[in-house]
XYZ file of C-alpha atoms in Angstrom:
505
model
C 13.615 15.312 15.011
C 16.595 15.846 12.691
C 18.928 18.666 13.704
C 19.607 21.361 11.058
C 23.076 19.996 10.277
C 21.720 16.479 9.834
C 18.886 17.850 7.739
C 21.300 19.625 5.380
C 23.371 16.465 5.123
C 20.256 14.515 4.254
C 19.342 17.023 1.550
C 22.823 16.593 0.099
C 22.378 12.841 0.033
C 18.959 13.204 -1.532
C 20.307 15.419 -4.266
C 22.873 12.746 -5.079
C 20.302 9.990 -5.068
C 18.229 10.849 -8.144
C 19.780 7.911 -9.890
C 19.385 7.438 -13.596
C 22.456 5.422 -14.521
C 23.169 1.787 -15.159
C 22.464 -0.974 -12.668
C 21.281 -4.549 -12.846
C 19.508 -7.171 -10.779
C 22.918 -8.439 -9.660
C 23.607 -5.144 -7.885
C 20.945 -5.979 -5.283
C 21.423 -8.408 -2.391
C 20.883 -12.040 -3.318
C 17.907 -12.370 -0.959
C 16.237 -9.177 -2.163
C 12.893 -9.879 -3.841
C 11.304 -8.108 -6.816
C 7.629 -8.489 -7.545
C 4.382 -6.819 -8.425
C 0.957 -6.885 -6.858
C -2.738 -6.197 -6.717
C -5.606 -6.671 -4.245
C -8.636 -8.931 -4.089
C -11.390 -6.408 -4.856
C -9.377 -4.739 -7.593
C -8.414 -7.973 -9.332
C -10.633 -10.956 -8.623
C -14.105 -9.959 -9.796
C -16.607 -12.794 -9.330
C -18.162 -10.584 -6.669
C -21.353 -12.633 -6.435
C -19.971 -16.099 -7.157
C -19.335 -19.142 -5.001
C -20.573 -17.777 -1.704
C -18.744 -14.444 -1.567
C -20.676 -11.678 0.215
C -20.218 -7.886 -0.097
C -17.436 -5.978 1.599
C -17.515 -2.310 2.504
C -15.671 -1.665 -0.766
C -18.502 -3.304 -2.735
C -20.998 -1.062 -0.966
C -18.846 2.029 -1.472
C -18.343 1.365 -5.190
C -22.020 0.579 -5.775
C -22.928 3.874 -4.102
C -21.542 5.735 -7.125
C -17.970 6.388 -6.061
C -15.021 5.661 -8.396
C -16.924 7.209 -11.288
C -19.674 4.625 -11.046
C -17.268 1.746 -11.712
C -17.184 -1.359 -9.542
C -15.026 -4.423 -8.985
C -17.829 -6.829 -9.833
C -15.779 -8.220 -12.734
C -12.496 -6.299 -12.437
C -9.742 -8.336 -14.159
C -11.626 -11.586 -13.525
C -8.628 -12.930 -11.643
C -10.909 -15.418 -9.923
C -11.071 -17.312 -13.213
C -7.915 -16.126 -14.998
C -5.259 -16.433 -12.276
C -3.472 -19.320 -13.992
C -3.109 -17.290 -17.166
C -1.784 -14.350 -15.187
C 0.735 -16.476 -13.305
C 2.072 -17.714 -16.645
C 2.655 -14.065 -17.567
C 4.461 -13.562 -14.253
C 6.624 -16.572 -15.010
C 7.468 -15.237 -18.474
C 8.438 -11.933 -16.881
C 10.660 -13.705 -14.303
C 8.661 -12.128 -11.488
C 10.080 -13.319 -8.177
C 7.129 -12.524 -5.914
C 3.486 -11.529 -6.101
C 1.675 -9.456 -3.501
C -2.008 -10.326 -3.160
C -4.755 -9.875 -0.619
C -7.391 -12.261 0.669
C -11.024 -11.228 0.497
C -12.295 -11.759 4.037
C -15.889 -11.957 2.789
C -14.946 -14.616 0.232
C -13.203 -16.785 2.800
C -15.599 -16.179 5.725
C -18.752 -14.684 4.179
C -20.368 -13.416 7.386
C -17.118 -12.081 8.800
C -17.177 -14.824 11.404
C -18.431 -18.376 11.456
C -18.065 -21.106 8.823
C -15.351 -21.018 6.174
C -16.595 -20.853 2.591
C -15.223 -24.019 0.899
C -15.098 -22.357 -2.528
C -13.211 -19.384 -1.162
C -10.756 -21.649 0.612
C -10.283 -23.661 -2.574
C -9.580 -20.539 -4.642
C -6.868 -19.195 -2.354
C -5.267 -22.610 -1.943
C -5.167 -22.986 -5.721
C -3.831 -19.460 -6.239
C -1.058 -19.888 -3.672
C -0.150 -23.351 -4.953
C -0.017 -22.086 -8.542
C 2.357 -19.266 -7.558
C 4.648 -21.563 -5.612
C 4.701 -24.220 -8.320
C 6.136 -21.586 -10.661
C 8.702 -20.368 -8.150
C 6.866 -17.137 -7.324
C 6.829 -16.139 -3.664
C 3.381 -15.149 -2.325
C 3.195 -12.104 -0.040
C -0.289 -11.974 1.462
C -2.262 -9.048 2.911
C -5.208 -9.852 5.162
C -7.154 -6.593 4.894
C -7.080 -4.254 1.885
C -9.987 -1.833 2.540
C -12.522 -4.680 2.232
C -13.986 -5.479 5.642
C -17.058 -7.737 5.338
C -20.133 -5.523 5.144
C -21.847 -7.820 7.643
C -19.469 -6.726 10.417
C -19.822 -3.066 9.527
C -23.603 -3.431 9.671
C -23.547 -5.346 12.938
C -21.348 -3.166 15.128
C -19.639 -0.493 13.009
C -16.637 -2.535 11.936
C -13.344 -0.859 12.754
C -15.068 1.720 14.953
C -15.724 -0.967 17.574
C -13.262 -2.941 19.658
C -15.315 -5.992 18.776
C -13.349 -5.997 15.523
C -10.221 -7.121 17.381
C -11.623 -10.552 18.215
C -13.128 -11.107 14.756
C -9.928 -10.003 13.005
C -7.808 -12.357 15.107
C -10.096 -15.295 14.308
C -9.906 -14.401 10.600
C -6.113 -14.089 10.780
C -5.932 -17.410 12.632
C -7.903 -19.028 9.817
C -5.490 -17.681 7.196
C -2.384 -18.637 9.171
C -3.747 -22.141 9.723
C -4.914 -22.767 6.165
C -2.156 -21.062 4.162
C 0.773 -20.520 6.527
C 2.513 -23.742 5.541
C 3.210 -22.049 2.186
C 3.017 -18.302 2.942
C 5.971 -16.794 4.799
C 5.196 -13.089 4.428
C 2.021 -11.648 5.902
C 0.796 -8.070 6.113
C -2.139 -7.494 8.433
C -3.489 -4.158 7.124
C -2.780 -2.337 3.883
C -2.335 1.441 4.150
C -3.662 1.539 7.693
C -3.231 5.312 7.864
C -5.002 6.065 4.594
C -7.762 3.549 5.348
C -8.400 5.362 8.635
C -8.268 8.892 7.231
C -9.749 8.268 3.795
C -12.549 6.077 5.087
C -13.459 7.811 8.336
C -12.447 11.453 7.873
C -12.477 12.447 4.206
C -15.080 10.008 2.892
C -12.768 9.280 -0.036
C -12.494 5.522 0.492
C -14.588 2.730 2.046
C -16.724 2.950 4.092
C -17.096 6.624 3.162
C -17.555 8.343 6.536
C -17.133 12.095 6.974
C -18.846 15.030 8.636
C -19.239 18.792 8.535
C -17.417 21.100 8.496
C -14.757 18.861 6.966
C -17.002 17.325 4.304
C -20.669 17.472 3.428
C -21.193 14.529 1.096
C -21.433 11.694 3.613
C -24.498 10.303 5.301
C -22.655 9.408 8.512
C -19.414 9.890 10.373
C -17.453 12.140 12.703
C -14.283 13.342 10.997
C -12.859 14.750 14.197
C -12.619 11.492 16.150
C -13.354 8.469 13.949
C -9.996 8.203 12.135
C -8.153 8.084 15.457
C -10.528 5.453 16.863
C -10.081 3.302 13.756
C -6.292 3.683 13.780
C -6.230 2.707 17.454
C -8.363 -0.398 16.884
C -6.229 -1.377 13.901
C -3.130 -1.350 16.110
C -4.893 -3.448 18.741
C -6.091 -5.951 16.125
C -2.716 -6.135 14.408
C -0.794 -6.717 17.634
C -3.284 -9.343 18.821
C -2.934 -11.213 15.515
C 0.859 -11.071 15.752
C 0.725 -12.342 19.333
C -1.372 -15.295 18.170
C 0.997 -16.018 15.267
C 4.058 -16.033 17.504
C 2.365 -18.280 20.064
C 0.706 -20.734 17.700
C 2.514 -20.767 14.340
C 5.918 -19.098 14.349
C 7.882 -22.128 15.563
C 6.581 -24.362 12.771
C 5.870 -21.950 9.914
C 8.786 -19.546 10.444
C 6.923 -16.693 8.785
C 6.951 -12.922 9.245
C 4.092 -10.532 9.971
C 4.322 -6.863 9.017
C 2.270 -3.699 8.825
C 1.732 -1.398 5.835
C 1.351 2.377 5.585
C 1.062 4.832 2.724
C 3.725 7.488 2.840
C 4.591 10.487 0.783
C 8.033 11.881 1.313
C 7.903 15.392 2.725
C 10.352 18.261 2.249
C 10.126 21.853 3.527
C 8.696 24.407 1.120
C 11.310 26.884 2.361
C 14.347 26.533 4.592
C 12.619 28.422 7.409
C 12.637 26.835 10.846
C 8.830 26.818 10.838
C 8.629 24.825 7.595
C 11.329 22.383 8.730
C 9.439 21.715 11.977
C 6.136 21.433 10.083
C 7.717 18.886 7.735
C 8.742 16.729 10.681
C 5.200 17.056 12.026
C 3.845 15.737 8.706
C 6.127 12.716 9.080
C 4.905 12.222 12.638
C 1.282 12.148 11.515
C 1.593 10.151 8.303
C 4.275 7.710 9.457
C 4.773 7.958 13.191
C 1.073 7.973 14.141
C 0.779 4.242 13.470
C 4.413 3.091 13.261
C 5.752 4.670 16.457
C 3.432 2.550 18.665
C 4.667 -0.595 16.911
C 8.285 0.295 17.655
C 8.132 2.382 20.833
C 4.733 1.560 22.348
C 3.082 4.988 22.074
C 2.028 7.751 19.700
C 4.437 10.556 18.728
C 4.522 13.560 21.030
C 3.342 15.991 18.334
C 0.334 13.802 17.508
C -0.694 13.557 21.153
C -0.243 17.310 21.596
C -2.279 18.404 18.569
C -5.044 15.785 18.757
C -5.415 15.937 22.528
C -8.250 14.021 24.155
C -9.611 12.912 20.771
C -6.680 10.485 20.520
C -7.349 7.215 22.366
C -4.730 6.188 24.914
C -3.120 2.785 25.324
C -3.271 0.979 28.612
C 0.038 -0.286 29.945
C -0.884 -3.813 28.840
C -1.848 -2.648 25.336
C 1.336 -0.635 24.964
C 3.466 -3.673 25.859
C 1.561 -5.890 23.429
C 1.817 -3.402 20.558
C 5.469 -2.511 21.083
C 7.624 -4.791 18.962
C 4.670 -6.480 17.255
C 6.144 -6.078 13.804
C 8.621 -8.045 11.716
C 8.791 -5.520 8.892
C 7.369 -2.208 7.704
C 5.615 -2.153 4.342
C 5.480 1.245 2.614
C 3.440 2.381 -0.359
C 5.178 5.385 -1.909
C 4.462 7.288 -5.091
C 5.524 10.926 -4.818
C 6.897 13.789 -2.716
C 5.098 16.813 -1.251
C 6.353 20.226 -0.185
C 5.260 21.336 3.285
C 4.598 24.818 4.629
C 3.711 25.551 8.237
C 0.095 26.619 8.784
C -0.466 27.226 12.523
C -3.843 28.871 11.905
C -5.325 25.389 11.406
C -4.938 24.788 15.131
C -7.406 27.617 15.806
C -10.223 25.665 14.125
C -12.705 24.431 16.716
C -13.749 21.179 15.047
C -10.508 19.831 13.650
C -9.785 16.636 11.735
C -6.599 14.777 10.795
C -5.646 17.243 8.045
C -6.047 20.329 10.201
C -4.430 18.671 13.217
C -1.156 18.489 11.273
C -1.222 22.292 10.859
C 0.452 22.291 7.463
C -0.213 23.486 3.960
C 0.794 21.351 1.002
C 2.520 23.378 -1.702
C 3.385 22.472 -5.273
C 6.547 23.403 -7.115
C 7.230 23.394 -10.804
C 9.045 20.275 -11.918
C 8.703 17.541 -14.490
C 5.005 17.036 -13.795
C 2.946 15.709 -16.661
C -0.850 15.814 -16.851
C -2.410 12.936 -14.904
C 0.973 11.552 -13.887
C 3.100 11.635 -10.763
C 6.130 13.914 -10.912
C 9.242 11.762 -11.089
C 11.107 12.501 -7.856
C 13.088 9.355 -7.045
C 15.042 11.122 -4.321
C 11.771 11.028 -2.359
C 11.932 7.241 -2.067
C 15.562 7.518 -1.026
C 14.613 10.066 1.602
C 11.774 7.924 2.933
C 13.940 4.816 3.253
C 16.722 6.816 4.891
C 14.227 8.308 7.342
C 12.796 4.911 8.273
C 16.331 3.724 8.991
C 17.077 6.708 11.203
C 13.717 6.716 13.003
C 13.205 2.968 13.516
C 16.598 1.343 13.292
C 17.411 -1.788 11.341
C 13.872 -3.124 10.960
C 13.312 -4.689 7.501
C 11.368 -2.587 4.997
C 9.438 -3.678 1.913
C 8.400 -1.214 -0.764
C 4.955 -2.741 -1.223
C 3.685 -0.270 -3.800
C 5.454 2.098 -6.169
C 4.454 2.988 -9.698
C 3.439 5.605 -12.209
C -0.099 6.834 -12.708
C -1.421 7.375 -16.224
C -4.722 7.816 -17.998
C -6.026 4.590 -19.480
C -5.879 5.407 -23.186
C -5.000 2.139 -24.870
C -1.323 2.826 -25.516
C 1.218 0.190 -24.635
C 4.116 2.597 -24.983
C 4.277 3.779 -21.368
C 7.669 5.456 -21.535
C 6.981 7.613 -18.470
C 6.315 4.504 -16.383
C 9.627 3.011 -17.478
C 11.450 6.229 -16.638
C 9.711 6.252 -13.268
C 10.630 2.637 -12.458
C 14.177 3.089 -13.704
C 14.885 6.050 -11.449
C 12.964 4.878 -8.368
C 14.508 1.410 -8.329
C 17.917 3.015 -8.819
C 17.281 5.413 -5.957
C 16.238 2.489 -3.759
C 19.528 0.796 -4.628
C 21.363 3.902 -3.431
C 19.460 3.736 -0.135
C 20.402 0.071 0.300
C 24.053 0.890 -0.357
C 23.770 3.550 2.335
C 22.577 1.002 4.893
C 18.820 0.782 4.418
C 17.485 -2.661 5.339
C 15.084 -2.702 2.401
C 14.280 -6.308 1.484
C 11.879 -6.114 -1.460
C 10.200 -4.017 -4.148
C 6.712 -4.576 -5.578
C 5.602 -2.571 -8.580
C 1.980 -1.405 -8.457
C 0.287 -2.959 -10.359
C 0.743 -6.112 -12.383
C -2.385 -5.447 -14.458
C -4.500 -2.405 -15.193
C -7.285 -3.084 -12.727
C -10.037 -1.313 -10.826
C -8.643 1.707 -8.965
C -10.179 3.271 -5.882
C -10.171 6.880 -7.047
C -10.428 6.485 -10.799
C -12.248 3.235 -11.503
C -11.054 2.009 -14.901
C -10.003 5.446 -16.129
C -6.594 5.252 -14.465
C -3.728 2.937 -15.280
C -0.886 1.619 -13.121
C -0.361 -1.767 -14.769
C 2.532 -3.437 -16.489
C -0.128 -5.156 -18.591
C -3.027 -3.500 -20.357
C -6.376 -5.290 -19.970
C -8.797 -4.835 -22.863
C -12.132 -4.219 -21.182
C -13.930 -4.270 -24.539
C -12.841 -7.849 -25.131
C -15.046 -10.450 -23.453
C -11.902 -12.452 -22.701
C -10.263 -9.416 -21.008
C -7.101 -10.106 -22.993
C -3.855 -8.925 -21.415
C -1.204 -7.066 -23.447
C 2.323 -6.318 -22.178
C 3.368 -2.690 -22.114
C 6.856 -1.341 -22.627
C 7.186 -1.301 -18.819
C 6.520 -5.051 -18.676
C 9.335 -5.666 -21.144
C 11.684 -3.320 -19.272
C 10.962 -4.949 -15.904
C 11.325 -8.401 -17.432
C 14.700 -7.504 -18.948
C 15.828 -6.137 -15.594
C 14.714 -9.296 -13.761
C 16.559 -11.382 -16.325
C 19.769 -9.580 -15.424
C 20.097 -7.123 -18.288
C 21.449 -3.608 -17.838
C 19.037 -0.756 -17.231
C 20.903 1.940 -19.102
C 18.809 4.907 -20.135
C 19.224 3.817 -23.755
C 17.468 0.551 -22.948
C 14.338 2.451 -21.982
C 13.399 3.200 -25.578
C 15.323 0.544 -27.445
C 12.046 -0.843 -28.799
C 10.377 1.319 -31.428
C 7.317 3.362 -30.574
C 5.133 1.674 -33.184
C 5.507 -1.703 -31.487
C 3.831 -0.374 -28.372
C 0.871 1.563 -29.663
C -2.486 -0.149 -29.537
C -5.729 1.795 -29.432
C -8.941 0.275 -28.126
C -11.496 -0.435 -30.775
């Protein structure tokens, strides 16, 4: 835990890090990589084509979540990937973060490879590489094959470890000659909590008294079981990669979490300690074992016997089983201590933290994230202090907006401009951050908002049978930055508003 003097020093650094001035691509290290990304279910579509079977995300979406929207068609990336890669090339995108649909590649979760699925991912990876775009591949992005969930409960069972390792082995073997950067699990913490505590993401488990809109689940224990099995599966896959592929493929295998940045609501000792506890639960819960071999002390104390324990063998296998940390960061939260939560008999992840999230007035806009770039600086600085010199990739960062047809997304440009600048400050202060991926490349299907929310650099016209893509102001800004132009604040709006207004018909 940071001492008060260190904490005040950090706040001073954070205050100085809300960068809005000039910088360029040349200010970043030569081997730093800039990209964008998406995931299989959100982008590919073709949900029932060429042998693909449902994932838990298909089932979740078809159960009426996400406003009734589904990824059945999405952006039709299964058919339009070549067109999209041409757009990436025009933008000078250096890397693209994608995920593989397990149920497209191995339809039953285990057993024979689907030739059409294998062909698609080979073609997609080859197309990226042929245009000089580096593929960064995630193996699991909330889309476990439904067949495995039906058979034994998916991530709730230790049987998942063997099946995940076989799946990972397949991907390493088939694509590892061209893919150097692998992430095993996307947002492992949010997948565990959202899917098995809050019911807010696939597979939609929750229970009373936490929630009352789920048909199954146990919010008090399931997220911790899933998180534990994820760590076991990840470390087993990394062990296999190091033994079987590392010497010839020379790749890297990392682990991804979602992380807010957290600051105390007041300067009271209680709120400062509670803020560290929030970091322990959101970050340390799943990252500490990968670095130190065990869960944080505060997590073990508050969760108690509901938290699975590692055997000595498991702890040794998990410790050090990570080449980089991937973080998805969007905004900052204010934390107030709430010890009364610990008096609740049937607690879940949220009440175990014993905090209250508070909101302060700022530059919030309706349906958008408040622009607090110092939060990304703080997160990267914290990762450096807590975990040493391990490489970090900002796998997701971007501005939320309502999907309203406009291409003039000035707030997104302002967001990118300040967050990338703040990341540069962190790098100059010693952060070993190696890459930045804007979320997302295209407006695609979103977990919580279906097609009503927008994160994309490109607008996709859903009323057009061709799903035509249109660049937004943010696409032009990012492209100019990647081409080496200055990012002065004047450059944000140098193109007239009328050029970037297009309403759907």
